Amino acid sequence: MEEFRAEGRGGPDDDTTLGHTLRDYAGRWRDPGVFAAYVAEVRAAAHPAEPLGVPVTTLWYADGANYVGRISVRHTVATRFLREYGGHIGYDVRPTARRRGHATEMLRACLPYAAELGLESVLVTCDTDNTGSRKVIEAAGGAFEDERGGKLRYWIRTDTARV
């Protein structure tokens, strides 16, 4: 998490899942009680208590004992923001682990899970200037749909991993 903070993530204008997580838990990760609360929050998000919550499953990606990144699968894109900009899947790879194929592997690996949720295809977006993420999405079978509000929008069939 310190690597993400060092690159500027988690500031007040970072409205991403990672940004919120860093603001809520930064500096307290080593406390077992705090980390347990974070894990409980992540697990509970797959089954939100409030009816307007969008269920999301977060999976951590590791290389042995080393955290590499996370990928989140939203079970639906039931809000306007998610349908237009956020999509079904979001991911982050720690800076020192980038450019090694981890994000592509993570994205491909979660497609069967999305299929189990009943999703025939998933919307994955990235910023127009994020060449690395664009390449990840395309390598995982992303078919470009359009650009909206600074986001490139791609659809990936969830049966791609089984072809």
mmCIF file of C-alpha atoms in Angstrom:
data_model
loop_
_atom_site.group_PDB
_atom_site.id
_atom_site.type_symbol
_atom_site.label_atom_id
_atom_site.label_comp_id
_atom_site.label_asym_id
_atom_site.label_seq_id
_atom_site.Cartn_x
_atom_site.Cartn_y
_atom_site.Cartn_z
ATOM 1 C CA MET A 1 0.000 0.000 0.000
ATOM 2 C CA GLU A 2 2.934 2.296 0.626
ATOM 3 C CA GLU A 3 3.918 1.913 -3.042
ATOM 4 C CA PHE A 4 0.498 3.159 -4.119
ATOM 5 C CA ARG A 5 0.705 6.107 -1.700
ATOM 6 C CA ALA A 6 4.197 6.958 -2.994
ATOM 7 C CA GLU A 7 2.810 7.316 -6.514
ATOM 8 C CA GLY A 8 0.139 9.712 -5.254
ATOM 9 C CA ARG A 9 -2.810 7.373 -4.759
ATOM 10 C CA GLY A 10 -5.161 7.875 -1.834
ATOM 11 C CA GLY A 11 -5.304 11.659 -1.948
ATOM 12 C CA PRO A 12 -8.557 13.558 -1.439
ATOM 13 C CA ASP A 13 -9.273 13.610 -5.192
ATOM 14 C CA ASP A 14 -8.672 9.856 -5.670
ATOM 15 C CA ASP A 15 -12.256 8.586 -5.861
ATOM 16 C CA THR A 16 -11.239 5.025 -6.749
ATOM 17 C CA THR A 17 -11.756 1.982 -4.562
ATOM 18 C CA LEU A 18 -8.038 1.977 -3.841
ATOM 19 C CA GLY A 19 -8.131 5.683 -2.986
ATOM 20 C CA HIS A 20 -10.903 5.175 -0.443
ATOM 21 C CA THR A 21 -9.125 2.152 1.038
ATOM 22 C CA LEU A 22 -5.873 4.057 1.458
ATOM 23 C CA ARG A 23 -7.610 6.978 3.155
ATOM 24 C CA ASP A 24 -9.604 4.697 5.472
ATOM 25 C CA TYR A 25 -6.831 2.297 6.482
ATOM 26 C CA ALA A 26 -3.435 3.839 5.667
ATOM 27 C CA GLY A 27 -0.920 3.711 8.465
ATOM 28 C CA ARG A 28 -2.973 1.174 10.404
ATOM 29 C CA TRP A 29 -2.498 -1.969 8.271
ATOM 30 C CA ARG A 30 -0.079 -3.631 10.681
ATOM 31 C CA ASP A 31 -2.636 -3.656 13.512
ATOM 32 C CA PRO A 32 -4.236 -7.134 13.322
ATOM 33 C CA GLY A 33 -7.609 -5.808 14.484
ATOM 34 C CA VAL A 34 -7.642 -3.093 11.832
ATOM 35 C CA PHE A 35 -6.635 -5.531 9.113
ATOM 36 C CA ALA A 36 -9.326 -7.997 10.252
ATOM 37 C CA ALA A 37 -11.918 -5.195 10.076
ATOM 38 C CA TYR A 38 -10.757 -4.361 6.548
ATOM 39 C CA VAL A 39 -11.010 -8.008 5.462
ATOM 40 C CA ALA A 40 -14.498 -8.245 6.969
ATOM 41 C CA GLU A 41 -15.533 -5.101 5.070
ATOM 42 C CA VAL A 42 -14.191 -6.489 1.778
ATOM 43 C CA ARG A 43 -15.979 -9.801 2.304
ATOM 44 C CA ALA A 44 -19.256 -8.112 3.293
ATOM 45 C CA ALA A 45 -19.222 -6.045 0.087
ATOM 46 C CA ALA A 46 -20.124 -9.180 -1.883
ATOM 47 C CA HIS A 47 -23.432 -9.209 0.006
ATOM 48 C CA PRO A 48 -24.298 -5.574 0.848
ATOM 49 C CA ALA A 49 -26.875 -5.005 3.579
ATOM 50 C CA GLU A 50 -28.474 -1.954 1.990
ATOM 51 C CA PRO A 51 -30.695 -2.683 -1.030
ATOM 52 C CA LEU A 52 -29.021 -0.036 -3.211
ATOM 53 C CA GLY A 53 -25.507 -1.401 -2.671
ATOM 54 C CA VAL A 54 -23.832 -3.020 -5.661
ATOM 55 C CA PRO A 55 -22.385 -6.414 -4.703
ATOM 56 C CA VAL A 56 -18.653 -6.591 -5.377
ATOM 57 C CA THR A 57 -16.212 -9.441 -4.869
ATOM 58 C CA THR A 58 -12.592 -8.444 -4.339
ATOM 59 C CA LEU A 59 -9.882 -10.990 -5.035
ATOM 60 C CA TRP A 60 -6.256 -10.514 -4.016
ATOM 61 C CA TYR A 61 -3.467 -11.628 -6.280
ATOM 62 C CA ALA A 62 -0.235 -12.818 -4.715
ATOM 63 C CA ASP A 63 3.078 -14.259 -5.800
ATOM 64 C CA GLY A 64 3.824 -16.589 -2.921
ATOM 65 C CA ALA A 65 3.591 -14.449 0.205
ATOM 66 C CA ASN A 66 3.935 -11.187 -1.748
ATOM 67 C CA TYR A 67 0.858 -9.065 -2.482
ATOM 68 C CA VAL A 68 0.797 -8.160 -6.179
ATOM 69 C CA GLY A 69 -2.590 -6.534 -6.589
ATOM 70 C CA ARG A 70 -6.330 -6.830 -6.393
ATOM 71 C CA ILE A 71 -9.202 -7.211 -8.803
ATOM 72 C CA SER A 72 -12.807 -6.384 -8.003
ATOM 73 C CA VAL A 73 -15.784 -7.872 -9.823
ATOM 74 C CA ARG A 74 -19.015 -5.934 -9.505
ATOM 75 C CA HIS A 75 -21.897 -8.365 -9.798
ATOM 76 C CA THR A 76 -23.930 -5.759 -11.700
ATOM 77 C CA VAL A 77 -23.563 -2.315 -13.219
ATOM 78 C CA ALA A 78 -26.856 -1.135 -11.717
ATOM 79 C CA THR A 79 -25.875 2.510 -11.324
ATOM 80 C CA ARG A 80 -25.485 5.093 -14.071
ATOM 81 C CA PHE A 81 -21.879 5.715 -13.048
ATOM 82 C CA LEU A 82 -20.974 2.030 -13.337
ATOM 83 C CA ARG A 83 -22.803 1.640 -16.669
ATOM 84 C CA GLU A 84 -21.052 4.681 -18.127
ATOM 85 C CA TYR A 85 -17.608 4.794 -16.507
ATOM 86 C CA GLY A 86 -16.883 2.213 -13.801
ATOM 87 C CA GLY A 87 -17.803 -1.091 -15.398
ATOM 88 C CA HIS A 88 -17.925 -4.549 -13.873
ATOM 89 C CA ILE A 89 -14.210 -4.965 -13.159
ATOM 90 C CA GLY A 90 -11.527 -2.792 -11.619
ATOM 91 C CA TYR A 91 -7.968 -3.758 -10.761
ATOM 92 C CA ASP A 92 -4.711 -2.398 -9.374
ATOM 93 C CA VAL A 93 -1.207 -3.850 -9.479
ATOM 94 C CA ARG A 94 1.413 -2.535 -7.086
ATOM 95 C CA PRO A 95 3.941 -0.324 -8.888
ATOM 96 C CA THR A 96 6.974 -2.618 -8.448
ATOM 97 C CA ALA A 97 5.028 -5.560 -9.930
ATOM 98 C CA ARG A 98 3.784 -3.821 -13.070
ATOM 99 C CA ARG A 99 4.725 -4.649 -16.654
ATOM 100 C CA ARG A 100 5.058 -8.363 -15.912
ATOM 101 C CA GLY A 101 1.653 -9.572 -17.151
ATOM 102 C CA HIS A 102 0.014 -9.759 -13.724
ATOM 103 C CA ALA A 103 -2.942 -7.522 -14.609
ATOM 104 C CA THR A 104 -3.687 -9.499 -17.779
ATOM 105 C CA GLU A 105 -3.483 -12.750 -15.827
ATOM 106 C CA MET A 106 -5.742 -11.360 -13.082
ATOM 107 C CA LEU A 107 -8.328 -10.152 -15.577
ATOM 108 C CA ARG A 108 -8.385 -13.416 -17.506
ATOM 109 C CA ALA A 109 -8.554 -15.446 -14.293
ATOM 110 C CA CYS A 110 -11.637 -13.638 -12.993
ATOM 111 C CA LEU A 111 -13.705 -14.143 -16.174
ATOM 112 C CA PRO A 112 -14.926 -17.629 -15.168
ATOM 113 C CA TYR A 113 -16.032 -16.180 -11.820
ATOM 114 C CA ALA A 114 -17.979 -13.458 -13.639
ATOM 115 C CA ALA A 115 -19.591 -16.193 -15.742
ATOM 116 C CA GLU A 116 -20.611 -17.992 -12.529
ATOM 117 C CA LEU A 117 -22.373 -14.780 -11.514
ATOM 118 C CA GLY A 118 -24.434 -15.057 -14.702
ATOM 119 C CA LEU A 119 -22.570 -12.379 -16.653
ATOM 120 C CA GLU A 120 -22.134 -13.306 -20.317
ATOM 121 C CA SER A 121 -19.878 -10.308 -20.849
ATOM 122 C CA VAL A 122 -18.336 -7.680 -18.610
ATOM 123 C CA LEU A 123 -17.703 -3.992 -19.092
ATOM 124 C CA VAL A 124 -14.127 -2.959 -18.317
ATOM 125 C CA THR A 125 -13.016 0.665 -18.598
ATOM 126 C CA CYS A 126 -9.788 2.620 -18.367
ATOM 127 C CA ASP A 127 -8.688 6.223 -18.677
ATOM 128 C CA THR A 128 -8.005 7.306 -22.247
ATOM 129 C CA ASP A 129 -4.350 7.988 -21.391
ATOM 130 C CA ASN A 130 -3.752 4.658 -19.580
ATOM 131 C CA THR A 131 -1.988 2.742 -22.349
ATOM 132 C CA GLY A 132 -0.963 -0.098 -20.035
ATOM 133 C CA SER A 133 -4.517 -0.797 -18.901
ATOM 134 C CA ARG A 134 -5.815 -0.520 -22.464
ATOM 135 C CA LYS A 135 -3.330 -3.196 -23.530
ATOM 136 C CA VAL A 136 -4.341 -5.412 -20.582
ATOM 137 C CA ILE A 137 -8.019 -5.194 -21.502
ATOM 138 C CA GLU A 138 -7.350 -5.873 -25.183
ATOM 139 C CA ALA A 139 -5.062 -8.827 -24.353
ATOM 140 C CA ALA A 140 -7.887 -10.307 -22.265
ATOM 141 C CA GLY A 141 -10.248 -10.148 -25.251
ATOM 142 C CA GLY A 142 -11.729 -6.690 -24.765
ATOM 143 C CA ALA A 143 -13.788 -5.409 -27.699
ATOM 144 C CA PHE A 144 -13.760 -1.611 -27.840
ATOM 145 C CA GLU A 145 -17.218 -0.037 -27.673
ATOM 146 C CA ASP A 146 -16.635 3.706 -27.272
ATOM 147 C CA GLU A 147 -15.108 6.533 -25.244
ATOM 148 C CA ARG A 148 -17.191 8.430 -22.691
ATOM 149 C CA GLY A 149 -16.034 11.169 -20.393
ATOM 150 C CA GLY A 150 -12.350 10.295 -20.615
ATOM 151 C CA LYS A 151 -12.915 6.542 -20.283
ATOM 152 C CA LEU A 152 -12.376 3.874 -22.929
ATOM 153 C CA ARG A 153 -15.096 1.225 -22.677
ATOM 154 C CA TYR A 154 -14.549 -2.421 -23.591
ATOM 155 C CA TRP A 155 -16.689 -5.546 -23.374
ATOM 156 C CA ILE A 156 -15.150 -8.936 -22.675
ATOM 157 C CA ARG A 157 -17.062 -12.180 -23.082
ATOM 158 C CA THR A 158 -16.751 -14.233 -19.935
ATOM 159 C CA ASP A 159 -16.316 -17.443 -21.927
ATOM 160 C CA THR A 160 -13.079 -16.001 -23.405
ATOM 161 C CA ALA A 161 -10.953 -17.892 -20.876
ATOM 162 C CA ARG A 162 -12.455 -21.208 -21.955
ATOM 163 C CA VAL A 163 -12.006 -20.790 -25.729
#
